Tab-separated table of C-alpha atoms in Angstrom:
chain	number	residue	atom	x	y	z
B	1	MET	CA	22.500	-44.939	-0.962
B	2	ARG	CA	21.863	-47.581	-3.661
B	3	ILE	CA	19.378	-50.711	-3.760
B	4	ASN	CA	20.808	-53.891	-4.937
B	5	PHE	CA	18.061	-55.654	-6.694
B	6	GLU	CA	20.133	-58.969	-6.953
B	7	SER	CA	20.491	-59.400	-3.574
B	8	ILE	CA	18.747	-61.693	-1.191
B	9	LYS	CA	17.924	-58.899	1.290
B	10	PRO	CA	14.454	-57.419	0.612
B	11	ILE	CA	14.371	-53.900	-0.715
B	12	TYR	CA	12.730	-52.553	2.319
B	13	LEU	CA	15.632	-53.936	4.737
B	14	GLN	CA	17.994	-52.387	2.527
B	15	VAL	CA	16.509	-49.115	3.097
B	16	ALA	CA	16.149	-49.483	6.749
B	17	GLU	CA	20.066	-50.521	6.685
B	18	ALA	CA	20.878	-47.718	4.512
B	19	ILE	CA	19.232	-45.367	7.242
B	20	GLU	CA	20.880	-47.143	10.091
B	21	ASP	CA	24.368	-46.548	8.443
B	22	ASP	CA	23.480	-43.018	8.064
B	23	ILE	CA	23.044	-42.868	11.697
B	24	ILE	CA	25.937	-45.161	12.789
B	25	LEU	CA	28.147	-42.670	10.596
B	26	GLY	CA	26.874	-39.902	12.186
B	27	ARG	CA	25.189	-38.242	9.065
B	28	LEU	CA	21.838	-38.687	11.023
B	29	LYS	CA	22.073	-37.507	14.717
B	30	ASP	CA	19.575	-37.598	17.373
B	31	GLY	CA	16.343	-35.596	17.118
B	32	ASP	CA	17.322	-35.156	13.160
B	33	PRO	CA	14.249	-35.435	11.181
B	34	VAL	CA	14.916	-38.418	8.838
B	35	TYR	CA	14.196	-38.619	5.213
B	36	SER	CA	10.636	-39.215	4.149
B	37	GLN	CA	9.160	-42.141	2.177
B	38	LEU	CA	8.403	-39.904	-0.992
B	39	VAL	CA	12.020	-38.691	-0.722
B	40	LEU	CA	13.498	-41.983	-0.180
B	41	ALA	CA	11.340	-43.209	-3.140
B	42	ARG	CA	12.740	-40.576	-5.570
B	43	GLU	CA	16.267	-41.024	-4.422
B	44	LEU	CA	16.460	-44.769	-4.472
B	45	ASN	CA	13.939	-45.387	-7.330
B	46	ILE	CA	11.606	-47.630	-5.453
B	47	ASN	CA	7.940	-47.920	-4.854
B	48	PRO	CA	7.058	-45.383	-1.805
B	49	ALA	CA	5.195	-48.292	0.143
B	50	THR	CA	8.354	-50.181	-0.060
B	51	ALA	CA	10.201	-46.930	1.364
B	52	ALA	CA	7.482	-46.570	4.170
B	53	LYS	CA	8.027	-50.463	5.017
B	54	GLY	CA	11.678	-49.866	5.456
B	55	ILE	CA	10.836	-46.659	7.740
B	56	ASN	CA	8.076	-48.565	9.727
B	57	LEU	CA	10.800	-51.269	10.697
B	58	LEU	CA	13.024	-48.558	12.158
B	59	VAL	CA	9.951	-47.463	13.848
B	60	GLN	CA	9.058	-50.607	15.699
B	61	LYS	CA	12.649	-51.072	16.477
B	62	GLY	CA	12.573	-47.896	18.278
B	63	ILE	CA	15.273	-46.505	16.242
B	64	LEU	CA	13.098	-43.594	14.696
B	65	ILE	CA	10.211	-42.056	16.292
B	66	LYS	CA	7.170	-40.905	14.928
B	67	GLN	CA	5.940	-37.395	15.765
B	68	ARG	CA	2.727	-35.832	14.793
B	69	GLY	CA	2.558	-34.713	11.158
B	70	LEU	CA	4.661	-36.385	8.411
B	71	SER	CA	8.458	-36.476	9.435
B	72	MET	CA	10.195	-39.064	11.545
B	73	LEU	CA	13.026	-38.465	13.958
B	74	VAL	CA	15.829	-40.368	15.075
B	75	ALA	CA	15.574	-41.530	18.839
B	76	GLY	CA	17.740	-40.833	21.480
B	77	GLY	CA	20.798	-43.161	21.579
B	78	ALA	CA	19.865	-44.763	18.510
B	79	LYS	CA	23.304	-44.820	17.393
B	80	GLU	CA	24.869	-46.694	20.559
B	81	HIS	CA	22.311	-49.157	20.147
B	82	LEU	CA	22.721	-49.783	16.369
B	83	THR	CA	26.635	-49.714	16.791
B	84	ASP	CA	26.376	-52.662	19.526
B	85	GLU	CA	23.921	-54.614	17.443
B	86	LYS	CA	26.091	-53.977	14.166
B	87	LEU	CA	29.246	-55.007	15.863
B	88	GLU	CA	27.650	-58.212	17.376
B	89	LYS	CA	25.748	-59.428	13.936
B	90	GLU	CA	28.778	-58.551	11.543
B	91	PHE	CA	31.311	-59.873	13.866
B	92	ALA	CA	29.670	-63.325	14.221
B	93	GLY	CA	29.251	-63.284	10.402
B	94	THR	CA	32.970	-62.970	9.838
B	95	MET	CA	33.469	-65.918	12.410
B	96	ARG	CA	31.214	-67.912	10.443
B	97	GLN	CA	32.910	-66.884	6.975
B	98	LEU	CA	36.156	-67.875	8.966
B	99	VAL	CA	35.094	-71.361	9.615
B	100	GLU	CA	33.579	-71.907	6.269
B	101	GLN	CA	36.593	-71.205	4.609
B	102	ALA	CA	38.689	-73.222	7.100
B	103	ASN	CA	36.430	-76.185	6.058
B	104	LYS	CA	36.851	-75.459	2.342
B	105	ILE	CA	40.689	-75.939	2.439
B	106	GLY	CA	40.513	-78.409	4.973
B	107	LEU	CA	41.861	-76.845	8.239
B	108	SER	CA	41.001	-78.359	11.379
B	109	LYS	CA	39.585	-76.520	14.555
B	110	LYS	CA	42.898	-76.886	16.287
B	111	GLN	CA	44.604	-75.214	12.998
B	112	VAL	CA	42.467	-72.369	13.040
B	113	LEU	CA	42.968	-71.608	16.655
B	114	GLU	CA	46.575	-71.837	16.138
B	115	LYS	CA	46.371	-69.331	13.325
B	116	LEU	CA	44.056	-67.307	15.298
B	117	ASN	CA	46.775	-67.233	18.128
B	118	SER	CA	49.502	-65.914	15.540
B	119	ALA	CA	47.536	-63.384	14.278
B	120	PHE	CA	46.802	-61.888	17.724
B	121	SER	CA	50.290	-62.102	18.564
B	122	GLU	CA	51.341	-60.517	15.133
B	123	THR	CA	48.620	-57.699	15.340
B	124	ILE	CA	49.527	-54.653	17.572
B	125	VAL	CA	46.429	-54.081	19.650
B	126	ASN	CA	45.629	-50.578	20.131
X	1	MET	CA	-17.333	-45.330	-4.168
X	2	SER	CA	-16.107	-49.006	-4.209
X	3	ASP	CA	-12.514	-49.567	-2.375
X	4	PHE	CA	-11.501	-51.847	-5.125
X	5	ALA	CA	-10.275	-50.477	-8.581
X	6	LEU	CA	-11.069	-53.380	-10.121
X	7	GLN	CA	-13.068	-56.595	-9.243
X	8	ALA	CA	-13.524	-59.668	-11.573
X	9	ALA	CA	-15.445	-62.704	-10.749
X	10	ASP	CA	-15.263	-65.810	-13.207
X	11	LEU	CA	-14.194	-63.265	-16.088
X	12	SER	CA	-14.113	-64.896	-19.484
X	13	LYS	CA	-13.577	-63.658	-22.885
X	14	ASN	CA	-13.566	-65.861	-26.164
X	15	TYR	CA	-12.371	-64.758	-29.523
X	16	GLY	CA	-14.253	-67.229	-31.729
X	17	LYS	CA	-13.413	-71.016	-30.261
X	18	ASN	CA	-10.253	-69.445	-28.435
X	19	ALA	CA	-10.546	-68.469	-24.692
X	20	ALA	CA	-8.389	-65.414	-23.981
X	21	ILE	CA	-9.337	-65.010	-20.662
X	22	ARG	CA	-11.071	-67.324	-18.559
X	23	SER	CA	-12.308	-68.412	-15.086
X	24	PHE	CA	-10.662	-65.113	-14.101
X	25	THR	CA	-11.485	-63.927	-10.525
X	26	ILE	CA	-9.238	-61.001	-8.881
X	27	ASP	CA	-9.937	-57.890	-6.492
X	28	ILE	CA	-7.416	-55.163	-6.948
X	29	PRO	CA	-7.450	-52.613	-4.295
X	30	TYR	CA	-7.578	-49.060	-4.861
X	31	GLY	CA	-3.885	-47.550	-5.502
X	32	GLY	CA	-0.634	-49.028	-6.350
X	33	LEU	CA	1.878	-49.209	-9.088
X	34	ILE	CA	0.773	-52.880	-10.446
X	35	GLY	CA	3.191	-54.750	-13.078
X	36	LEU	CA	1.104	-57.065	-15.174
X	37	ILE	CA	3.288	-60.008	-16.199
X	38	GLY	CA	2.839	-62.866	-18.414
X	39	ARG	CA	3.995	-64.617	-21.427
X	40	ASN	CA	3.070	-63.873	-25.107
X	41	GLY	CA	-0.757	-64.613	-25.581
X	42	SER	CA	-1.427	-65.129	-22.001
X	43	GLY	CA	-4.293	-62.584	-21.942
X	44	LYS	CA	-2.636	-59.274	-20.894
X	45	THR	CA	-3.904	-57.061	-23.449
X	46	THR	CA	-7.072	-58.637	-23.589
X	47	PHE	CA	-7.644	-58.488	-19.733
X	48	MET	CA	-6.554	-54.558	-19.900
X	49	LYS	CA	-8.886	-53.875	-23.117
X	50	LEU	CA	-11.708	-55.319	-21.262
X	51	CYS	CA	-11.400	-53.187	-18.083
X	52	ALA	CA	-11.060	-50.317	-20.291
X	53	GLY	CA	-14.546	-51.270	-21.911
X	54	LEU	CA	-12.703	-51.677	-25.295
X	55	LEU	CA	-14.077	-55.086	-25.236
X	56	ASP	CA	-17.107	-56.818	-24.225
X	57	LEU	CA	-16.830	-59.784	-21.947
X	58	SER	CA	-17.974	-63.153	-22.840
X	59	GLY	CA	-19.101	-64.213	-19.303
X	60	GLY	CA	-18.712	-63.441	-15.839
X	61	LYS	CA	-18.298	-60.175	-14.048
X	62	LEU	CA	-16.198	-57.209	-14.135
X	63	GLU	CA	-16.020	-53.981	-12.171
X	64	VAL	CA	-14.058	-51.067	-12.305
X	65	PHE	CA	-14.750	-48.914	-9.288
X	66	GLY	CA	-17.879	-50.671	-8.648
X	67	ARG	CA	-19.337	-50.377	-12.074
X	68	ALA	CA	-19.290	-52.303	-15.439
X	69	PRO	CA	-16.934	-50.327	-17.598
X	70	MET	CA	-18.423	-50.906	-20.851
X	71	ASP	CA	-20.748	-48.144	-22.302
X	72	ASN	CA	-20.485	-46.466	-18.755
X	73	LEU	CA	-19.356	-42.981	-19.182
X	74	ALA	CA	-19.119	-42.742	-15.612
X	75	VAL	CA	-16.399	-45.315	-15.542
X	76	LEU	CA	-14.739	-44.438	-18.381
X	77	SER	CA	-14.164	-40.949	-17.736
X	78	ASP	CA	-11.892	-42.116	-14.679
X	79	LEU	CA	-9.674	-44.503	-16.836
X	80	VAL	CA	-7.143	-44.511	-19.572
X	81	TYR	CA	-5.520	-47.191	-21.580
X	82	THR	CA	-2.565	-46.929	-23.710
X	83	CYS	CA	-0.518	-49.027	-25.898
X	84	HIS	CA	2.835	-48.464	-27.772
X	85	ASN	CA	0.866	-48.231	-31.023
X	86	MET	CA	-2.390	-46.080	-30.545
X	87	SER	CA	-4.214	-45.365	-33.990
X	88	HIS	CA	-4.059	-41.806	-33.797
X	89	GLU	CA	-4.956	-40.104	-36.793
X	90	LYS	CA	-1.331	-40.342	-38.956
X	91	GLN	CA	-1.740	-36.561	-40.097
X	92	LEU	CA	-2.303	-35.028	-36.916
X	93	ARG	CA	0.428	-33.016	-35.209
X	94	LEU	CA	1.257	-33.961	-31.516
X	95	GLN	CA	0.145	-30.803	-30.140
X	96	ALA	CA	-3.501	-31.440	-31.733
X	97	ILE	CA	-3.741	-35.091	-30.373
X	98	LEU	CA	-2.877	-33.470	-26.891
X	99	GLY	CA	-6.073	-31.427	-27.560
X	100	ASN	CA	-7.754	-34.224	-28.129
X	101	TYR	CA	-6.737	-35.683	-25.121
X	102	ALA	CA	-7.533	-32.787	-22.843
X	103	ILE	CA	-11.224	-32.927	-24.353
X	104	ILE	CA	-12.000	-36.252	-23.594
X	105	PHE	CA	-9.829	-36.712	-20.180
X	106	LYS	CA	-11.334	-34.470	-17.532
X	107	ASP	CA	-7.909	-34.243	-15.425
X	108	PHE	CA	-6.026	-34.398	-18.491
X	109	ASP	CA	-2.839	-31.864	-17.387
X	110	ARG	CA	-1.794	-30.238	-20.659
X	111	GLU	CA	0.966	-28.036	-19.277
X	112	PHE	CA	2.540	-31.229	-17.743
X	113	ALA	CA	2.000	-33.227	-20.988
X	114	GLU	CA	3.785	-30.339	-22.967
X	115	LYS	CA	6.593	-30.235	-20.596
X	116	LEU	CA	7.099	-34.136	-20.981
X	117	LEU	CA	7.338	-33.726	-24.739
X	118	GLN	CA	10.225	-31.433	-24.367
X	119	TYR	CA	11.868	-33.518	-21.489
X	120	PHE	CA	11.941	-36.672	-24.117
X	121	ASP	CA	12.918	-34.243	-27.211
X	122	LEU	CA	9.517	-34.473	-29.003
X	123	LYS	CA	8.353	-31.400	-30.944
X	124	PRO	CA	4.593	-30.454	-30.415
X	125	LYS	CA	4.618	-29.788	-34.456
X	126	MET	CA	5.713	-33.162	-35.369
X	127	ARG	CA	3.008	-35.280	-37.033
X	128	TYR	CA	2.181	-38.557	-35.557
X	129	LYS	CA	3.435	-40.563	-38.605
X	130	GLN	CA	6.766	-39.059	-38.452
X	131	LEU	CA	7.280	-40.906	-34.937
X	132	SER	CA	9.532	-43.746	-35.081
X	133	GLN	CA	8.465	-46.684	-33.040
X	134	GLY	CA	10.351	-45.865	-29.922
X	135	MET	CA	9.311	-41.856	-30.033
X	136	ALA	CA	5.827	-43.157	-30.715
X	137	SER	CA	5.746	-45.315	-27.487
X	138	ILE	CA	6.831	-42.053	-25.433
X	139	PHE	CA	4.494	-39.963	-26.893
X	140	ASN	CA	1.468	-42.520	-25.958
X	141	PHE	CA	3.467	-42.958	-22.503
X	142	ILE	CA	3.141	-38.987	-22.158
X	143	CYS	CA	-0.469	-38.651	-23.080
X	144	ALA	CA	-1.745	-41.765	-20.804
X	145	LEU	CA	0.499	-40.115	-17.888
X	146	ALA	CA	-0.989	-36.582	-18.256
X	147	CYS	CA	-4.622	-37.832	-18.353
X	148	ARG	CA	-3.793	-38.459	-14.280
X	149	SER	CA	-6.806	-40.875	-14.548
X	150	LYS	CA	-7.803	-42.685	-11.585
X	151	LEU	CA	-7.084	-46.241	-13.261
X	152	THR	CA	-4.328	-45.795	-15.664
X	153	MET	CA	-3.379	-48.671	-17.803
X	154	PHE	CA	0.251	-48.890	-19.831
X	155	ASP	CA	0.099	-51.820	-22.269
X	156	GLU	CA	3.753	-52.553	-23.253
X	157	PRO	CA	4.591	-48.965	-23.023
X	158	VAL	CA	8.252	-49.177	-23.363
X	159	LEU	CA	8.359	-51.092	-26.554
X	160	GLY	CA	10.895	-49.540	-29.002
X	161	MET	CA	12.171	-47.041	-26.485
X	162	ASP	CA	16.104	-47.521	-26.155
X	163	VAL	CA	17.481	-47.800	-22.474
X	164	THR	CA	18.346	-44.397	-21.691
X	165	VAL	CA	14.641	-43.442	-22.352
X	166	ARG	CA	13.349	-46.367	-20.924
X	167	LYS	CA	14.979	-45.491	-17.233
X	168	ALA	CA	13.811	-41.992	-17.731
X	169	ALA	CA	10.258	-43.274	-18.448
X	170	TYR	CA	10.299	-45.373	-14.935
X	171	GLU	CA	11.548	-42.247	-13.171
X	172	VAL	CA	8.911	-40.085	-14.715
X	173	LEU	CA	6.333	-42.898	-13.785
X	174	LEU	CA	7.442	-43.150	-10.366
X	175	ARG	CA	7.657	-39.695	-10.104
X	176	ASP	CA	4.252	-38.717	-10.901
X	177	TYR	CA	2.608	-41.612	-9.037
X	178	THR	CA	4.127	-40.216	-5.853
X	179	GLU	CA	2.789	-37.092	-6.556
X	180	TYR	CA	-0.844	-38.162	-7.807
X	181	PRO	CA	-1.281	-41.542	-6.223
X	182	ARG	CA	-3.874	-43.825	-8.423
X	183	THR	CA	-4.085	-47.263	-9.642
X	184	VAL	CA	-1.498	-47.986	-12.641
X	185	ILE	CA	-1.341	-51.144	-14.132
X	186	ILE	CA	1.826	-51.696	-16.426
X	187	SER	CA	2.187	-54.486	-18.694
X	188	SER	CA	5.931	-55.297	-19.838
X	189	HIS	CA	8.413	-58.237	-20.641
X	190	LEU	CA	11.243	-56.147	-19.000
X	191	LEU	CA	10.230	-57.015	-15.419
X	192	ALA	CA	13.654	-56.981	-14.181
X	193	GLU	CA	14.215	-53.165	-15.366
X	194	MET	CA	11.017	-52.016	-13.564
X	195	GLU	CA	10.710	-54.202	-10.401
X	196	GLY	CA	11.937	-51.606	-8.122
X	197	ILE	CA	9.250	-49.066	-8.731
X	198	LEU	CA	6.332	-51.538	-8.608
X	199	SER	CA	4.136	-52.121	-5.404
X	200	ASP	CA	2.515	-55.223	-6.823
X	201	ILE	CA	2.802	-58.012	-9.424
X	202	LEU	CA	0.054	-59.606	-11.051
X	203	LEU	CA	0.924	-62.703	-13.246
X	204	ILE	CA	-1.275	-64.254	-15.643
X	205	ASP	CA	-0.962	-67.207	-17.528
X	206	GLU	CA	-3.399	-68.957	-20.016
X	207	GLY	CA	-5.778	-66.212	-19.530
X	208	ARG	CA	-6.019	-66.801	-15.725
X	209	PRO	CA	-4.508	-64.968	-12.702
X	210	VAL	CA	-1.425	-67.297	-11.318
X	211	LEU	CA	-0.393	-64.860	-8.563
X	212	PHE	CA	-1.309	-61.392	-7.175
X	213	GLY	CA	0.623	-59.787	-4.252
X	214	ASN	CA	3.007	-57.264	-2.926
X	215	ILE	CA	6.580	-57.427	-4.954
X	216	ASP	CA	8.325	-57.318	-1.679
X	217	ASP	CA	6.334	-60.429	-0.494
X	218	LEU	CA	7.208	-62.155	-3.842
X	219	ARG	CA	10.787	-61.302	-3.561
X	220	GLN	CA	10.889	-63.377	-0.357
X	221	SER	CA	8.589	-66.118	-1.295
X	222	SER	CA	11.164	-68.454	-2.663
X	223	TYR	CA	14.885	-69.018	-2.729
X	224	ARG	CA	17.582	-71.189	-4.824
X	225	ILE	CA	20.136	-73.591	-3.422
X	226	GLU	CA	22.956	-74.910	-5.435
X	227	GLY	CA	25.507	-77.397	-4.417
X	228	GLU	CA	26.480	-81.288	-4.615
X	229	LYS	CA	22.939	-83.155	-6.057
X	230	ALA	CA	22.582	-85.551	-2.962
X	231	ALA	CA	22.820	-82.481	-0.744
X	232	VAL	CA	20.061	-80.507	-2.948
X	233	ASP	CA	18.162	-83.642	-3.194
X	234	SER	CA	18.139	-84.325	0.579
X	235	PHE	CA	17.596	-80.555	1.727
X	236	SER	CA	14.442	-80.027	-0.869
X	237	ALA	CA	12.980	-83.394	0.166
X	238	GLY	CA	9.237	-82.618	1.118
X	239	LYS	CA	9.575	-79.133	-0.116
X	240	GLN	CA	7.777	-77.402	-2.973
X	241	ILE	CA	10.379	-77.191	-5.819
X	242	ILE	CA	9.302	-74.844	-8.696
X	243	TYR	CA	12.560	-75.595	-10.656
X	244	TYR	CA	15.148	-78.112	-10.715
X	245	LYS	CA	18.230	-78.593	-12.778
X	246	ASN	CA	20.962	-80.908	-12.574
X	247	GLY	CA	23.919	-79.967	-14.853
X	248	ILE	CA	27.666	-79.308	-13.404
X	249	SER	CA	26.368	-78.270	-10.314
X	250	CYS	CA	22.882	-78.990	-9.198
X	251	GLU	CA	20.183	-76.278	-8.400
X	252	ALA	CA	16.652	-76.132	-6.741
X	253	VAL	CA	14.490	-73.252	-6.575
X	254	ILE	CA	12.118	-73.716	-3.358
X	255	LYS	CA	8.871	-72.032	-2.560
X	256	GLU	CA	9.157	-71.273	0.920
X	257	THR	CA	10.146	-68.008	2.913
X	258	LEU	CA	13.642	-68.167	3.686
X	259	ASP	CA	14.491	-67.290	7.412
X	260	ASP	CA	17.891	-67.531	9.338
X	261	GLU	CA	17.145	-71.275	10.342
X	262	ILE	CA	16.706	-72.445	6.712
X	263	ARG	CA	19.870	-70.406	5.692
X	264	THR	CA	22.101	-72.093	8.472
X	265	ARG	CA	20.710	-75.525	7.803
X	266	ALA	CA	21.586	-74.796	4.063
X	267	GLY	CA	25.404	-73.488	5.038
X	268	GLN	CA	25.757	-76.774	6.977
X	269	SER	CA	24.677	-79.037	4.105
X	270	GLY	CA	27.090	-77.209	1.957
X	271	LEU	CA	24.682	-75.489	-0.312
X	272	ARG	CA	25.060	-71.969	-1.247
X	273	VAL	CA	21.524	-69.871	-1.114
X	274	CYS	CA	20.682	-67.275	-3.226
X	275	HIS	CA	17.920	-64.758	-4.255
X	276	VAL	CA	15.330	-65.714	-7.003
X	277	ARG	CA	14.595	-62.697	-9.326
X	278	PRO	CA	10.799	-62.055	-9.629
X	279	GLU	CA	11.518	-62.259	-13.385
X	280	ASP	CA	12.999	-65.707	-13.201
X	281	LEU	CA	9.925	-66.890	-10.571
X	282	CYS	CA	7.400	-65.701	-13.460
X	283	ILE	CA	9.264	-68.015	-15.802
X	284	TYR	CA	9.334	-70.960	-13.488
X	285	LEU	CA	5.439	-70.458	-12.589
X	286	THR	CA	4.361	-70.287	-15.925
X	287	ARG	CA	6.684	-72.875	-18.125
X	288	GLU	CA	6.776	-76.494	-18.117
X	289	ASN	CA	10.424	-77.498	-18.247
X	290	LYS	CA	11.355	-77.774	-22.097
X	291	GLU	CA	14.880	-78.519	-21.729
X	292	GLY	CA	14.744	-82.109	-23.145
X	293	GLU	CA	13.232	-80.877	-26.148
X	294	LEU	CA	15.510	-78.147	-27.090
X	295	GLU	CA	17.879	-80.744	-27.983
X	296	CYS	CA	15.432	-82.320	-30.475
X	297	LEU	CA	15.350	-79.257	-32.660
X	298	TRP	CA	18.698	-80.168	-33.970
X	299	GLN	CA	18.007	-83.753	-34.438
X	300	LYS	CA	17.851	-84.813	-37.832
X	301	ALA	CA	15.025	-87.237	-38.796
X	302	ASN	CA	16.162	-90.438	-41.068
């Protein structure tokens, strides 16, 4: 986990996404306890309040559940939920980049679709 | 006890005819790692010294934990102020100075201070006068941190420290703050280095607070757009522009919270959207545009 202070993405969002990545990659499984705000603060060298904000965001999203006491747990089905969400978001982002690049080098929509078609036929779908 | 660490209302401090602090009003809640930022001579040190009861105010009101700090032992025992060149008796050995701190500050953790000396390669038997500027800075940083005071004020603590030691100092500070939460105010010109560990920023200029708030909110309070001048101009029309530059490409910094809609619209106008570092934001908020004046410096008078 590393925080990028140059990024336009707020630090607490980066914290939340780092935890999400650990869930998607299976490092954190359903029902596992999640790093506390103090552990995250030390590990990432960030203020504990910022770390807490990231954790709370995931609680609101239903990815983590608060239990009595201190530690948070990964909610059931969190991985599947996140994978779906990431797929949708990141794929849309990649598409947007594709269009931007096409615009930059002056490709028409028709040309892009043609290229996309040939890319499909060149790639073996498994 | 008051919920506020610090409350100032219309506070002022004059040195002769010069006003160092003027119409300074602020409420700082208890708890937080606050970066005190401002240009040279903006009043950072004066403000902290007023809070520490080291200076008497000229007007207005100032309360630390609900009481005026000047000559008030009940308040002064709960706070510590330190700067890089504290005037300790030069002949004293470091261990003797730690001893003095242990007498004055009721929560001083001597064992912790001694461990920190070792961590930063300082020998307890060294005399204060033998320390280099960087070493003196570390030593004064250690003393104030080990006080564990409810209000801890560091005035330019990292001055003279090399980059490795600065990083270590920030880590030690953050770690100790998580173990012993309190109100820490730290002034520095190196905001970029320590923005991660801060919870809040207090920006002051010409003796007045310009901005006080959560650093995450501050990071999101503005954004920069870059691209063709016409696109920048039409996009930023009607918005609050805090910085503008037209060179090879045109850029503008806009004070507005960025959301997906704005980002999309900027993209459609062919503009690049980027992050404004808190450090740069502080510059934009406290400096008039002097770009034209720079050229004058090299012009010869005929």
